[in-house]
């Protein structure tokens, strides 16, 4: 900012100029008036003196006494400090105090003499012809007894007048200088006092513009600047409120976007991505820095999605489509947000892969269950057909058939039982009790139940238990079912003379139970799949069993807050392990509405 453009200077400069012009103008006018007054006064003084001198010189003049005249004139000139000239009616100089009268020219046509000859008295200010300097003259005519004797003139040197006027002028100049200096100081002070609050306000507004919305400024003055300051403060306050509430809204929106499970992308008119939420970054394997500013097509890297997005530019309503890219199944919804800004598009991507997998599992489940039902039903139909075809007449054969039918019905009802149990646990409708229980009796009971079966296969079953096993939180009968299912499998998949080991031990805040066998083992790629419903590793599905046992094991263990897994090597045996939470030592039982999954 140029210094002379500031408000202070704008106020000071015209003020100073005005005051200086007025002061100098006034002193000029005043000086002139004073000069005129002084000259008039001098003229009047000289006129009085001339009248006195006329009185004194009348006698020698009338007598024509030249010497007396000159002497008297010289005396009075001395006393009055003036120049005295005596002039005859014809203009000849009769006596003169400063010059030799003989050398002086005729004075009849001097203006003061002319005036005096007409009006009796005359005065003039003019340069002297004789002396060449400015002089003030006063002349009176001398008339005695009607006889015109001539004129007496008293003059004062202009030098004396100028000296008087000079003193005056100096006083005036000093006055004008003093007044100007005072005016300049005053103007600067006023300008500063006026400009200071404006400068403060301007600094305040500049800081406001730079984003400092919390600064405060106090103004106690009631003038326009004070009012402006208060208005600006109020505006800053409102601005602050608005920005704070906008920030809060933005934070809320960002919170919603960030925590959304759906992927959200926004694009501008040019098709560049302007917003991408964390879910979208994860889904599209990108980062915000990489995605922002790039085209939608480049960011999604899937032409099916890009096609839906392009299509949405032409239709008015939201455009919803399902896109299957092989490994993923996505639903894309593209809406036009033209009221936000023309050309803005919002794309929401939902990963429905897991929904599709669940659907697939459901289909597989239905097909599995139909398959599992078909075998026993087919053999029952065959038995009934055989009986109807005449086997009823052969009682021993009929009894055999009925026995087989009984076995099939047992298998069927066991399967239905297991299915029901599984669905009950999965749905979480049956709460798993969380009681403090000792696992040792549970393990023993399961083993004792299956011991006859193990002995039939000449299998040795050994228990390895620590002297003191911590109590666990759980549901006794259900845990017994877990161990029974694992042991049952171990017996089923272990050839004759094999060994089965049951081991339990404390591990941190958990208790781990392991059931190992020296049986046929499981291929590594199936280690997860064997826990699925109806899954059987044997492709011919010829081994007895429904494929539900391990699914039940998994769900019961998960409902207890534990985990279950298998370690196995094909041909060398398998080891199934599961963990349970230890019961807290304070002796209180914990009731938990445990839910599977
Ligand atoms: P199943 O009623 O067929 O035993 P499970 O769910 O108990 O059903 O087991 C699923 C599959 O896991 C079995 O068909 C079998 O192939 C495999 N399996 C389970 N336990 C063992 C084991 N101890 N040794 C080898 N394979 C096993």
Coordinates of C-alpha atoms and ligand atoms in Angstrom, one line a residue:
X1 CA 0.0 0.0 0.0
X2 CA 1.4 3.4 -0.9
X3 CA 2.0 5.5 2.1
X4 CA 0.2 8.6 0.6
X5 CA -2.9 6.5 -0.2
X6 CA -3.6 5.7 3.5
X7 CA -6.5 7.3 5.1
X8 CA -4.3 9.1 7.6
X9 CA -2.5 10.9 4.7
X10 CA -5.8 11.5 2.9
X11 CA -7.0 13.3 5.9
X12 CA -3.7 15.1 6.7
X13 CA -2.7 16.4 3.3
X14 CA -5.8 18.4 2.5
X15 CA -6.0 19.6 6.0
X16 CA -2.5 20.9 6.0
X17 CA -2.9 22.4 2.5
X18 CA -6.1 24.1 3.5
X19 CA -4.6 25.5 6.7
X20 CA -1.4 26.7 5.0
X21 CA -3.3 28.3 2.1
X22 CA -5.8 30.0 4.5
X23 CA -3.0 31.1 6.9
X24 CA -0.8 32.5 4.1
X25 CA -3.8 34.1 2.3
X26 CA -4.9 35.7 5.5
X27 CA -1.5 37.0 6.3
X28 CA -1.2 38.4 2.8
X29 CA -4.5 40.2 3.0
X30 CA -3.9 41.2 6.5
X31 CA -0.4 42.4 5.6
X32 CA -1.7 44.5 2.8
X33 CA -4.5 46.0 4.9
X34 CA -1.9 46.8 7.6
X35 CA 0.4 48.4 5.1
X36 CA -2.4 50.5 3.8
X37 CA -3.4 51.5 7.3
X38 CA 0.2 52.3 8.1
X39 CA 0.6 54.4 5.0
X40 CA -2.7 56.2 5.7
X41 CA -1.7 56.8 9.3
X42 CA 1.7 58.1 8.1
X43 CA 0.0 60.4 5.6
X44 CA -2.3 61.7 8.4
X45 CA 0.7 62.2 10.7
X46 CA 2.7 64.0 8.0
X47 CA -0.4 66.2 7.3
X48 CA -0.6 67.3 10.9
X49 CA 3.1 68.0 10.8
X50 CA 2.7 70.0 7.6
X51 CA -0.1 72.0 9.2
X52 CA 2.2 72.8 12.2
X53 CA 5.2 73.6 9.9
X54 CA 2.9 75.9 7.7
X55 CA 2.1 77.8 10.8
X56 CA 5.7 78.2 11.8
X57 CA 7.0 79.0 8.3
X58 CA 4.1 81.4 7.2
X59 CA 5.9 84.5 8.6
X60 CA 9.3 84.1 7.0
X61 CA 7.6 83.0 3.8
X62 CA 5.4 86.1 3.8
X63 CA 8.4 88.3 4.6
X64 CA 10.4 86.6 1.8
X65 CA 13.2 85.9 4.3
X66 CA 14.9 83.0 2.6
X67 CA 17.6 82.5 5.2
X68 CA 15.0 82.5 8.0
X69 CA 12.9 80.1 6.1
X70 CA 15.7 77.7 5.5
X71 CA 16.8 77.9 9.2
X72 CA 13.3 77.3 10.5
X73 CA 12.7 74.5 8.1
X74 CA 16.0 72.8 9.1
X75 CA 15.1 73.1 12.8
X76 CA 11.7 71.5 12.4
X77 CA 13.0 68.9 10.1
X78 CA 15.4 67.9 12.8
X79 CA 12.7 67.9 15.5
X80 CA 10.2 65.9 13.4
X81 CA 12.8 63.6 11.8
X82 CA 11.2 64.5 8.4
X83 CA 12.2 66.2 5.2
X84 CA 10.6 69.6 4.7
X85 CA 10.3 71.4 1.4
X86 CA 8.9 74.9 0.8
X87 CA 7.5 75.6 -2.6
X88 CA 6.5 78.9 -4.2
X89 CA 3.1 79.2 -5.8
X90 CA 4.8 78.9 -9.2
X91 CA 6.4 75.6 -8.2
X92 CA 9.9 76.9 -7.5
X93 CA 11.5 75.3 -4.5
X94 CA 12.2 78.0 -1.9
X95 CA 13.7 75.8 0.9
X96 CA 14.6 72.2 1.2
X97 CA 16.1 70.3 4.2
X98 CA 17.7 67.4 2.4
X99 CA 18.9 69.0 -0.9
X100 CA 20.1 72.2 -2.3
X101 CA 17.0 74.0 -3.4
X102 CA 18.8 75.6 -6.3
X103 CA 19.4 72.3 -7.9
X104 CA 15.8 71.2 -7.6
X105 CA 13.4 71.3 -10.5
X106 CA 10.0 72.9 -10.5
X107 CA 7.7 71.1 -8.1
X108 CA 4.3 72.5 -9.3
X109 CA 3.2 69.3 -10.9
X110 CA 4.0 67.0 -8.1
X111 CA 0.7 65.2 -7.3
X112 CA 0.6 66.4 -3.7
X113 CA 1.2 70.0 -4.7
X114 CA -1.5 69.8 -7.4
X115 CA -3.9 68.4 -4.8
X116 CA -2.9 71.1 -2.3
X117 CA -3.4 73.9 -4.9
X118 CA -6.9 72.6 -5.6
X119 CA -8.1 71.5 -2.1
X120 CA -5.6 73.2 0.2
X121 CA -4.1 69.8 1.3
X122 CA -2.7 66.9 -0.6
X123 CA -0.8 63.6 0.1
X124 CA 1.0 61.0 -2.1
X125 CA 3.1 58.0 -1.8
X126 CA 5.6 57.8 -4.7
X127 CA 9.2 57.5 -5.6
X128 CA 10.9 60.9 -5.2
X129 CA 12.2 62.4 -8.4
X130 CA 14.9 64.1 -6.6
X131 CA 16.1 61.4 -4.2
X132 CA 15.0 58.3 -6.2
X133 CA 13.5 56.5 -3.1
X134 CA 9.9 55.9 -2.2
X135 CA 8.6 58.7 -0.1
X136 CA 5.3 59.7 1.6
X137 CA 4.4 63.3 1.0
X138 CA 1.9 65.6 2.7
X139 CA 1.6 69.1 1.3
X140 CA -0.5 72.1 2.5
X141 CA -1.0 75.4 0.8
X142 CA 0.0 78.5 2.7
X143 CA -2.5 81.4 2.4
X144 CA -2.3 84.5 4.5
X145 CA -4.8 87.3 4.2
X146 CA -6.0 86.0 0.9
X147 CA -2.5 86.0 -0.4
X148 CA -1.2 82.7 -1.8
X149 CA 2.3 82.2 -0.4
X150 CA 3.0 78.8 -1.8
X151 CA 3.2 75.3 -0.3
X152 CA 4.8 73.5 2.6
X153 CA 5.5 69.9 2.1
X154 CA 6.6 67.3 4.8
X155 CA 7.9 64.0 3.5
X156 CA 9.0 60.9 5.2
X157 CA 11.4 58.5 3.6
X158 CA 9.9 55.3 2.5
X159 CA 12.8 53.5 4.1
X160 CA 11.4 54.3 7.5
X161 CA 8.0 53.1 6.4
X162 CA 9.4 49.9 4.9
X163 CA 11.2 49.2 8.2
X164 CA 7.9 49.5 10.1
X165 CA 6.1 47.4 7.6
X166 CA 9.0 44.8 7.6
X167 CA 8.6 44.3 11.4
X168 CA 4.9 43.8 10.8
X169 CA 5.4 41.4 8.0
X170 CA 7.9 39.3 10.0
X171 CA 5.5 39.0 12.8
X172 CA 2.9 37.9 10.3
X173 CA 5.2 35.3 8.7
X174 CA 6.1 34.0 12.1
X175 CA 2.4 33.7 13.0
X176 CA 1.7 32.0 9.7
X177 CA 4.6 29.6 10.2
X178 CA 3.5 28.8 13.8
X179 CA -0.1 28.3 12.7
X180 CA 1.0 26.0 9.8
X181 CA 3.2 23.9 12.1
X182 CA 0.4 23.6 14.6
X183 CA -2.0 22.7 11.9
X184 CA 0.3 20.0 10.4
X185 CA 0.8 18.4 13.8
X186 CA -2.9 18.5 14.6
X187 CA -3.7 17.1 11.2
X188 CA -1.2 14.2 11.6
X189 CA -2.5 13.5 15.1
X190 CA -6.2 13.5 13.9
X191 CA -5.3 11.3 10.9
X192 CA -3.4 8.9 13.1
X193 CA -6.3 8.7 15.7
X194 CA -8.8 8.1 12.8
X195 CA -6.7 5.7 10.9
X196 CA -5.5 3.5 13.8
X197 CA -8.8 1.7 14.5
X198 CA -9.2 1.3 10.7
X199 CA -5.8 -0.3 10.5
X200 CA -6.6 -2.6 13.4
X201 CA -9.8 -3.6 11.8
X202 CA -8.1 -4.2 8.5
X203 CA -5.5 -6.5 10.2
X204 CA -8.4 -8.3 11.9
X205 CA -10.2 -8.8 8.6
X206 CA -7.0 -10.0 6.9
X207 CA -6.5 -12.6 9.7
X208 CA -10.1 -13.6 9.3
X209 CA -9.6 -14.1 5.6
X210 CA -6.6 -16.2 6.4
X211 CA -8.8 -18.5 8.4
X212 CA -8.3 -17.3 12.0
X213 CA -12.0 -17.3 12.9
X214 CA -11.5 -17.4 16.7
X215 CA -9.7 -14.1 17.1
X216 CA -11.6 -11.4 19.0
X217 CA -11.3 -7.6 18.9
X218 CA -12.7 -5.1 21.3
X219 CA -14.0 -1.8 20.3
X220 CA -15.2 0.7 22.8
X221 CA -15.8 3.6 20.4
X222 CA -19.2 4.6 19.3
X223 CA -18.3 6.1 16.0
X224 CA -18.7 4.5 12.5
X225 CA -15.4 2.5 12.8
X226 CA -16.6 1.2 16.2
X227 CA -19.9 0.1 14.6
X228 CA -18.0 -1.4 11.7
X229 CA -15.8 -3.3 14.1
X230 CA -18.8 -4.7 16.0
X231 CA -20.5 -5.6 12.8
X232 CA -17.4 -7.4 11.6
X233 CA -17.1 -9.2 14.9
X234 CA -20.6 -10.4 14.6
X235 CA -20.1 -11.5 11.0
X236 CA -16.9 -13.4 12.1
X237 CA -18.9 -15.0 14.9
X238 CA -21.6 -16.1 12.4
X239 CA -19.0 -17.3 10.0
X240 CA -17.4 -19.3 12.7
X241 CA -20.7 -20.9 13.7
X242 CA -21.5 -21.7 10.1
X243 CA -18.1 -23.2 9.5
X244 CA -18.2 -25.2 12.7
X245 CA -21.6 -26.6 11.9
X246 CA -20.5 -27.3 8.3
X247 CA -17.4 -29.1 9.7
X248 CA -19.6 -31.1 12.1
X249 CA -21.9 -32.1 9.2
X250 CA -18.9 -33.0 7.0
X251 CA -17.4 -35.0 9.9
X252 CA -20.7 -36.8 10.3
X253 CA -21.0 -37.6 6.6
X254 CA -17.4 -38.7 6.5
X255 CA -18.0 -40.9 9.5
X256 CA -21.0 -42.5 7.7
X257 CA -19.0 -43.0 4.5
X258 CA -15.9 -44.3 6.3
X259 CA -17.9 -46.9 8.4
X260 CA -20.1 -48.0 5.5
X261 CA -19.6 -51.6 4.4
X262 CA -20.7 -50.7 0.9
X263 CA -18.1 -49.2 -1.5
X264 CA -19.0 -45.6 -2.5
X265 CA -17.4 -43.6 -5.3
X266 CA -18.3 -40.2 -6.6
X267 CA -17.2 -38.8 -10.0
X268 CA -17.4 -35.4 -11.5
X269 CA -18.5 -34.2 -15.0
X270 CA -15.2 -35.3 -16.5
X271 CA -15.6 -38.8 -15.0
X272 CA -12.8 -38.3 -12.5
X273 CA -13.1 -39.9 -9.1
X274 CA -13.7 -37.1 -6.5
X275 CA -14.5 -39.3 -3.5
X276 CA -13.7 -42.9 -2.6
X277 CA -14.5 -44.4 0.8
X278 CA -12.4 -47.0 2.7
X279 CA -14.7 -49.9 1.7
X280 CA -14.3 -49.0 -1.9
X281 CA -10.5 -48.8 -1.5
X282 CA -10.4 -52.2 0.0
X283 CA -12.8 -53.7 -2.6
X284 CA -10.9 -52.2 -5.6
X285 CA -7.4 -52.7 -4.0
X286 CA -6.5 -49.1 -4.3
X287 CA -5.7 -46.1 -2.1
X288 CA -7.4 -42.7 -1.9
X289 CA -4.2 -41.0 -3.2
X290 CA -4.1 -43.3 -6.2
X291 CA -7.8 -43.1 -7.0
X292 CA -8.6 -39.4 -6.7
X293 CA -8.4 -37.6 -10.0
X294 CA -8.3 -40.7 -12.1
X295 CA -11.1 -41.9 -14.3
X296 CA -13.8 -44.3 -12.9
X297 CA -12.8 -46.9 -15.5
X298 CA -9.1 -46.8 -14.4
X299 CA -10.1 -47.1 -10.8
X300 CA -12.6 -50.0 -11.0
X301 CA -10.5 -51.8 -13.7
X302 CA -13.6 -53.8 -14.8
X303 CA -15.3 -53.0 -18.0
X304 CA -18.7 -54.3 -16.9
X305 CA -18.8 -51.9 -14.0
X306 CA -17.6 -49.0 -16.2
X307 CA -20.3 -49.9 -18.7
X308 CA -23.0 -49.6 -16.1
X309 CA -21.6 -46.3 -14.9
X310 CA -21.5 -44.9 -18.5
X311 CA -25.1 -46.1 -19.1
X312 CA -26.2 -44.3 -16.0
X313 CA -25.2 -41.0 -17.6
X314 CA -28.0 -41.4 -20.1
X315 CA -30.9 -42.5 -17.8
X316 CA -32.6 -40.3 -15.3
X317 CA -33.2 -42.7 -12.4
X318 CA -30.7 -44.8 -10.5
X319 CA -29.2 -47.7 -12.5
X320 CA -28.9 -51.0 -10.6
X321 CA -27.1 -54.0 -12.1
X322 CA -25.5 -57.3 -10.9
X323 CA -22.0 -57.9 -12.2
X324 CA -20.3 -61.3 -12.0
X325 CA -16.6 -61.1 -12.6
X326 CA -15.8 -64.7 -11.8
X327 CA -14.2 -64.4 -8.4
X328 CA -16.6 -61.7 -7.2
X329 CA -20.3 -61.0 -7.5
X330 CA -21.1 -57.3 -7.2
X331 CA -24.2 -55.2 -7.3
X332 CA -23.6 -51.7 -8.6
X333 CA -26.0 -48.8 -8.2
X334 CA -25.2 -45.6 -10.1
X335 CA -27.3 -42.5 -9.4
X336 CA -27.0 -39.0 -10.9
X337 CA -26.5 -36.3 -8.4
X338 CA -27.1 -33.4 -10.8
X339 CA -28.5 -31.2 -8.1
X340 CA -25.1 -31.4 -6.2
X341 CA -23.3 -30.4 -9.4
X342 CA -24.3 -31.2 -12.9
X343 CA -22.6 -34.4 -14.2
X344 CA -21.9 -35.8 -10.7
X345 CA -22.4 -39.5 -10.4
X346 CA -22.6 -41.6 -7.2
X347 CA -21.7 -45.3 -7.6
X348 CA -22.4 -47.8 -4.7
X349 CA -20.8 -51.2 -5.0
X350 CA -22.1 -54.0 -2.8
X351 CA -20.1 -57.2 -2.6
X352 CA -22.7 -60.0 -2.7
X353 CA -20.2 -62.8 -3.2
X354 CA -20.9 -64.2 0.3
X355 CA -24.6 -64.0 -0.3
X356 CA -24.1 -66.0 -3.5
X357 CA -21.9 -68.5 -1.7
X358 CA -24.6 -69.0 1.0
X359 CA -27.2 -69.5 -1.8
X360 CA -24.9 -72.1 -3.3
X361 CA -24.4 -73.8 0.0
X362 CA -28.1 -73.9 0.5
X363 CA -28.6 -75.5 -2.9
X364 CA -25.8 -77.9 -2.2
X365 CA -27.4 -78.7 1.2
X366 CA -30.7 -79.5 -0.4
X367 CA -29.1 -81.7 -3.0
X368 CA -27.0 -83.4 -0.4
X369 CA -29.9 -84.1 1.9
X370 CA -31.9 -85.5 -1.0
X371 CA -29.0 -87.7 -1.9
X372 CA -28.6 -88.9 1.7
X373 CA -32.4 -89.6 1.9
X374 CA -32.5 -91.3 -1.5
X375 CA -30.1 -94.2 -0.5
X376 CA -32.0 -95.5 2.6
X377 CA -35.4 -94.8 0.9
X378 CA -34.3 -96.8 -2.2
X379 CA -33.2 -99.7 -0.1
X380 CA -36.4 -99.6 2.0
X381 CA -38.4 -99.6 -1.2
X382 CA -36.4 -102.6 -2.5
X383 CA -37.1 -104.4 0.8
X384 CA -40.8 -103.6 0.7
X385 CA -41.0 -104.7 -2.9
X386 CA -39.2 -108.0 -2.1
X387 CA -41.5 -108.6 0.9
X388 CA -44.6 -107.9 -1.3
X389 CA -43.3 -110.1 -4.1
X390 CA -43.5 -113.1 -1.8
X391 CA -40.7 -112.9 0.8
X392 CA -43.5 -112.4 3.4
X393 CA -44.3 -116.1 2.9
X394 CA -40.8 -117.0 3.8
X395 CA -40.7 -116.1 7.5
X396 CA -37.0 -116.4 8.1
X397 CA -36.2 -114.2 5.1
X398 CA -39.0 -111.8 6.0
X399 CA -37.5 -111.5 9.5
X400 CA -34.1 -110.6 7.9
X401 CA -35.6 -108.0 5.6
X402 CA -37.5 -106.4 8.5
X403 CA -34.2 -106.3 10.5
X404 CA -32.5 -104.5 7.6
X405 CA -35.4 -102.2 7.3
X406 CA -35.1 -101.5 11.0
X407 CA -31.4 -100.6 10.5
X408 CA -32.2 -98.2 7.6
X409 CA -34.9 -96.5 9.7
X410 CA -32.4 -96.2 12.5
X411 CA -29.9 -94.5 10.2
X412 CA -32.6 -92.3 8.8
X413 CA -33.8 -91.2 12.2
X414 CA -30.3 -90.6 13.4
X415 CA -29.7 -88.4 10.4
X416 CA -32.9 -86.5 11.1
X417 CA -31.9 -86.2 14.7
X418 CA -28.5 -84.9 13.8
X419 CA -29.9 -82.4 11.3
X420 CA -32.4 -81.1 13.9
X421 CA -29.6 -80.8 16.5
X422 CA -27.4 -79.0 14.0
X423 CA -30.1 -76.5 13.0
X424 CA -31.0 -75.9 16.6
X425 CA -27.4 -75.1 17.5
X426 CA -26.8 -73.0 14.4
X427 CA -29.9 -70.9 14.9
X428 CA -28.8 -70.2 18.4
X429 CA -32.3 -70.9 19.7
X430 CA -31.0 -73.5 22.2
X431 CA -28.7 -71.6 24.6
X432 CA -25.5 -73.4 25.4
X433 CA -25.2 -73.5 29.2
X434 CA -22.0 -72.1 30.6
X435 CA -21.4 -74.1 33.7
X436 CA -18.2 -74.9 35.5
X437 CA -17.6 -78.4 34.6
X438 CA -14.8 -81.0 35.0
X439 CA -13.9 -82.4 31.6
X440 CA -12.4 -85.6 32.9
X441 CA -15.8 -87.4 33.6
X442 CA -17.0 -86.1 30.2
X443 CA -14.0 -87.6 28.4
X444 CA -14.4 -90.9 30.3
X445 CA -18.1 -91.3 29.6
X446 CA -17.6 -90.8 25.9
X447 CA -14.7 -93.2 25.8
X448 CA -16.6 -95.9 27.8
X449 CA -19.6 -95.6 25.5
X450 CA -17.4 -96.3 22.4
X451 CA -15.0 -98.7 23.9
X452 CA -16.9 -101.8 22.7
X453 CA -16.8 -100.5 19.1
X454 CA -13.0 -99.8 19.5
X455 CA -12.4 -103.3 20.8
X456 CA -14.2 -104.8 17.9
X457 CA -11.7 -103.1 15.6
X458 CA -8.8 -104.2 17.9
X459 CA -7.9 -100.6 18.6
X460 CA -6.1 -99.4 21.7
X461 CA -7.6 -96.3 23.3
X462 CA -5.4 -94.5 25.7
X463 CA -6.2 -91.4 27.9
X464 CA -3.5 -88.8 28.8
X465 CA -4.7 -86.5 31.5
X466 CA -2.8 -84.2 33.8
X467 CA -3.1 -84.8 37.6
X468 CA -5.2 -81.6 37.8
X469 CA -7.2 -80.4 34.9
X470 CA -8.7 -76.9 35.3
X471 CA -12.5 -76.6 35.1
X472 CA -14.0 -75.3 31.9
X473 CA -17.1 -73.2 31.1
X474 CA -19.6 -75.3 29.1
X475 CA -22.5 -77.5 28.6
X476 CA -21.6 -81.1 29.8
X477 CA -23.9 -83.2 27.6
X478 CA -23.0 -81.2 24.4
X479 CA -19.3 -81.4 25.1
X480 CA -19.7 -85.2 25.6
X481 CA -21.3 -85.3 22.1
X482 CA -18.3 -83.4 20.7
X483 CA -15.9 -86.0 22.1
X484 CA -18.1 -88.9 21.1
X485 CA -18.3 -87.6 17.5
X486 CA -14.5 -87.2 17.3
X487 CA -13.9 -90.6 18.9
X488 CA -16.5 -92.2 16.6
X489 CA -14.7 -90.9 13.5
X490 CA -11.3 -91.9 14.9
X491 CA -12.6 -95.5 15.3
X492 CA -14.3 -95.5 12.0
X493 CA -11.3 -94.3 10.0
X494 CA -8.6 -96.3 11.7
X495 CA -7.8 -99.8 10.4
X496 CA -7.5 -102.7 12.7
X497 CA -4.8 -102.7 15.5
X498 CA -4.5 -99.0 15.3
X499 CA -4.1 -96.7 18.3
X500 CA -6.3 -93.8 19.5
X501 CA -5.1 -91.3 22.1
X502 CA -7.2 -88.8 24.0
X503 CA -5.3 -86.0 25.7
X504 CA -6.3 -82.9 27.6
X505 CA -4.2 -80.1 29.1
X506 CA -4.4 -76.5 30.3
X507 CA -3.1 -73.9 27.9
X508 CA -3.1 -70.3 29.0
X509 CA -6.7 -69.4 29.9
X510 CA -7.9 -72.3 27.9
X511 CA -8.1 -76.1 28.1
X512 CA -7.1 -78.0 24.9
X513 CA -8.5 -81.5 24.1
X514 CA -7.0 -83.7 21.4
X515 CA -8.2 -86.9 19.8
X516 CA -5.5 -88.6 17.7
X517 CA -5.6 -91.7 15.6
X518 CA -3.2 -93.7 13.5
X519 CA -5.8 -94.0 10.7
X520 CA -6.1 -93.2 7.1
X521 CA -5.6 -89.4 7.5
X522 CA -7.1 -86.6 5.5
X523 CA -5.7 -84.7 2.4
X524 CA -4.5 -81.3 3.4
X525 CA -6.9 -79.4 1.0
X526 CA -9.9 -81.0 2.8
X527 CA -8.9 -79.9 6.3
X528 CA -11.4 -77.1 6.3
X529 CA -14.1 -78.7 4.2
X530 CA -14.6 -81.8 6.4
X531 CA -16.3 -79.5 8.9
X532 CA -19.0 -78.6 6.4
X533 CA -22.4 -80.3 6.5
X534 CA -22.7 -83.5 4.6
X535 CA -19.1 -83.4 3.6
X536 CA -17.4 -86.8 3.2
X537 CA -13.8 -87.1 2.0
X538 CA -14.6 -90.5 0.6
X539 CA -15.8 -89.8 -3.0
X540 CA -17.9 -92.9 -3.2
X541 CA -19.6 -91.9 0.1
X542 CA -19.5 -95.6 0.9
X543 CA -18.4 -95.2 4.5
X544 CA -21.3 -95.2 7.0
X545 CA -22.2 -91.8 8.4
X546 CA -24.1 -88.7 7.3
X547 CA -21.3 -86.2 7.1
X548 CA -22.9 -84.1 9.8
X549 CA -20.7 -85.3 12.8
X550 CA -17.9 -82.7 12.4
X551 CA -20.3 -79.9 11.5
X552 CA -22.0 -80.5 14.8
X553 CA -18.6 -80.6 16.6
X554 CA -17.7 -77.3 15.0
X555 CA -20.9 -75.5 15.9
X556 CA -20.9 -76.7 19.5
X557 CA -17.2 -75.7 20.0
X558 CA -17.8 -72.3 18.4
X559 CA -20.9 -71.7 20.5
X560 CA -18.6 -72.2 23.6
X561 CA -16.3 -69.5 22.3
X562 CA -13.6 -72.1 21.5
X563 CA -12.0 -73.2 18.3
X564 CA -11.5 -76.5 16.5
X565 CA -9.1 -77.7 13.9
X566 CA -7.4 -80.8 12.4
X567 CA -3.8 -81.8 11.8
X568 CA -3.4 -84.8 9.6
X569 CA -1.2 -86.6 7.2
X570 CA -2.6 -88.8 4.6
X571 CA -2.0 -92.5 5.5
X572 CA -0.5 -91.6 8.9
X573 CA -3.4 -90.5 11.0
X574 CA -5.2 -87.4 12.1
X575 CA -5.4 -85.3 15.2
X576 CA -8.5 -83.3 16.0
X577 CA -8.0 -80.5 18.6
X578 CA -10.4 -78.2 20.2
X579 CA -10.1 -75.5 22.9
X580 CA -12.5 -74.3 25.6
X581 CA -12.4 -71.4 28.0
X582 CA -11.3 -72.2 31.6
X583 CA -13.8 -71.4 34.3
X584 CA -12.9 -68.3 36.3
X585 CA -11.6 -69.3 39.7
X586 CA -14.1 -67.2 41.7
X587 CA -16.5 -70.1 41.6
X588 CA -19.4 -68.2 40.0
X589 CA -21.0 -69.8 37.0
X590 CA -21.6 -67.6 34.0
X591 CA -24.8 -67.7 32.2
X592 CA -24.4 -66.9 28.6
X593 CA -27.0 -67.0 25.8
X594 CA -24.5 -68.5 23.5
X595 CA -25.3 -68.5 19.8
X596 CA -23.7 -70.5 17.2
X597 CA -22.0 -68.6 14.3
Ligands
LIG1 P1 -19.2 -88.8 8.9 O1 -20.6 -89.0 9.4 O2 -19.1 -89.1 7.4 O3 -18.2 -89.3 9.7 P2 -18.1 -86.3 9.7 O4 -18.6 -84.9 9.6 O5 -17.9 -86.8 11.0 O6 -19.1 -87.2 8.9 O7 -16.8 -86.4 8.9 C1 -16.7 -85.9 7.6 C2 -15.6 -86.5 6.9 O8 -14.3 -86.2 7.4 C3 -15.6 -88.0 6.9 O9 -16.5 -88.5 5.9 C4 -14.2 -88.4 6.7 O10 -14.0 -88.4 5.3 C5 -13.4 -87.3 7.3 N1 -12.9 -87.7 8.6 C6 -13.5 -87.3 9.8 N2 -12.7 -87.8 10.8 C7 -11.7 -88.5 10.3 C8 -10.6 -89.1 10.8 N3 -10.4 -89.3 12.1 N4 -9.7 -89.7 9.9 C9 -9.9 -89.6 8.6 N5 -10.9 -88.9 8.0 C10 -11.8 -88.4 8.9

